Short mmCIF file of C-alpha atoms in Angstrom, two decimals:
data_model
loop_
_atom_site.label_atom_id
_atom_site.label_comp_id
_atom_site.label_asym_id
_atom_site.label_seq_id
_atom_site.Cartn_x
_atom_site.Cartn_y
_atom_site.Cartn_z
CA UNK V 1 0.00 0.00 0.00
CA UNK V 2 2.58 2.44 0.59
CA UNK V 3 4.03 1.99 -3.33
CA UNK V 4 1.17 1.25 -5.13
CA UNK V 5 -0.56 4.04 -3.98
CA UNK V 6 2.33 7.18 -5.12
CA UNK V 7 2.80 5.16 -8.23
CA UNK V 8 -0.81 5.84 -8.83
CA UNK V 9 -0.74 8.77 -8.73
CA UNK V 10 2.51 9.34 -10.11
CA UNK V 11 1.56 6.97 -13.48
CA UNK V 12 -1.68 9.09 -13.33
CA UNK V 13 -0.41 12.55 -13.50
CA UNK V 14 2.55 11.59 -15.85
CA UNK V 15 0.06 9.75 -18.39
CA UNK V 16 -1.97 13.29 -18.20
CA UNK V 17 0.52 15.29 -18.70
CA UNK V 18 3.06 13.58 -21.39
CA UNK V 19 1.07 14.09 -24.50
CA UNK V 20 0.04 17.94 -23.72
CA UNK V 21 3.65 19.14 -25.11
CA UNK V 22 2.75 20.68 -28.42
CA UNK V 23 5.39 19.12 -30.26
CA UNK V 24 5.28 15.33 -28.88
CA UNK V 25 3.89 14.08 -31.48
CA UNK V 26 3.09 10.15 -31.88
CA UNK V 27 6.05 8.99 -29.70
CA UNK V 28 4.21 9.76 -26.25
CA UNK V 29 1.26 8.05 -27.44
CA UNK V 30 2.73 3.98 -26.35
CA UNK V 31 4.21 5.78 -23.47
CA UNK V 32 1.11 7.09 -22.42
CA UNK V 33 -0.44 3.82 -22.65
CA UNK V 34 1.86 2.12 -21.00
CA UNK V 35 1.37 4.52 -17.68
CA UNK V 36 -2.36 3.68 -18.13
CA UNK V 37 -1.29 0.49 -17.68
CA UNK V 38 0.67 0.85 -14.93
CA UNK V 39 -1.59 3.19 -13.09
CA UNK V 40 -4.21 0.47 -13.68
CA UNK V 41 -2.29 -2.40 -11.96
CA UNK V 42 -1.20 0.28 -9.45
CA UNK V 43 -4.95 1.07 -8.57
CA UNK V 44 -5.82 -3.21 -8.48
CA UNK V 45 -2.89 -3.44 -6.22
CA UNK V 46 -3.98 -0.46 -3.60
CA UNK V 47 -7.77 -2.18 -3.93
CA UNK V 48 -6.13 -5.53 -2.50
CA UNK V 49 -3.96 -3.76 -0.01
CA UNK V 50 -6.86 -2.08 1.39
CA UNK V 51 -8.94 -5.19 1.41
CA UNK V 52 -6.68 -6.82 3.41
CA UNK V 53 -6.12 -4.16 6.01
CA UNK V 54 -9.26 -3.55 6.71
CA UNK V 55 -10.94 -7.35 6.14
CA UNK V 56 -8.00 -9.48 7.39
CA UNK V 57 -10.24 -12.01 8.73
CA UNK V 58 -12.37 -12.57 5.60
CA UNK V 59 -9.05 -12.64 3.82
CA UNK V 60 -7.63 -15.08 5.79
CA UNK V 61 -11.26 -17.73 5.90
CA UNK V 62 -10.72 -17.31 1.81
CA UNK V 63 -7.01 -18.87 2.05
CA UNK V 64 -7.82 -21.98 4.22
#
């Protein structure tokens, strides 16, 4: 929890802002994607994290 959530928002506000320069062109376009990405398994991450945390005996009844 205490990576996934900075690289959240960190793959967040770089995906955002990388295309924006006026002369980028198509090469921050896979980049881009590629932070979506990240930010996406970031943001599944943080979900579980929290899950756990706050449901740890649920959690642990699902692993036996």
């Amino acid at each position: 929890m205490t990576v996934s959530v900075p690289l959240l928002v960190v793959s967040l506000t770089m995906a955002r802002g990388l295309p924006t320069p006026p002369c980028a062109g198509m090469t921050t376009e896979v980049p881009a994607q590629m932070l979506a990405f990240v930010a996406l398994a970031a943001a599944v991450t943080a979900a579980h994290c929290l899950c756990v945390v706050m449901l740890p005996q649920a959690y642990l009844g699902a692993r036996r």
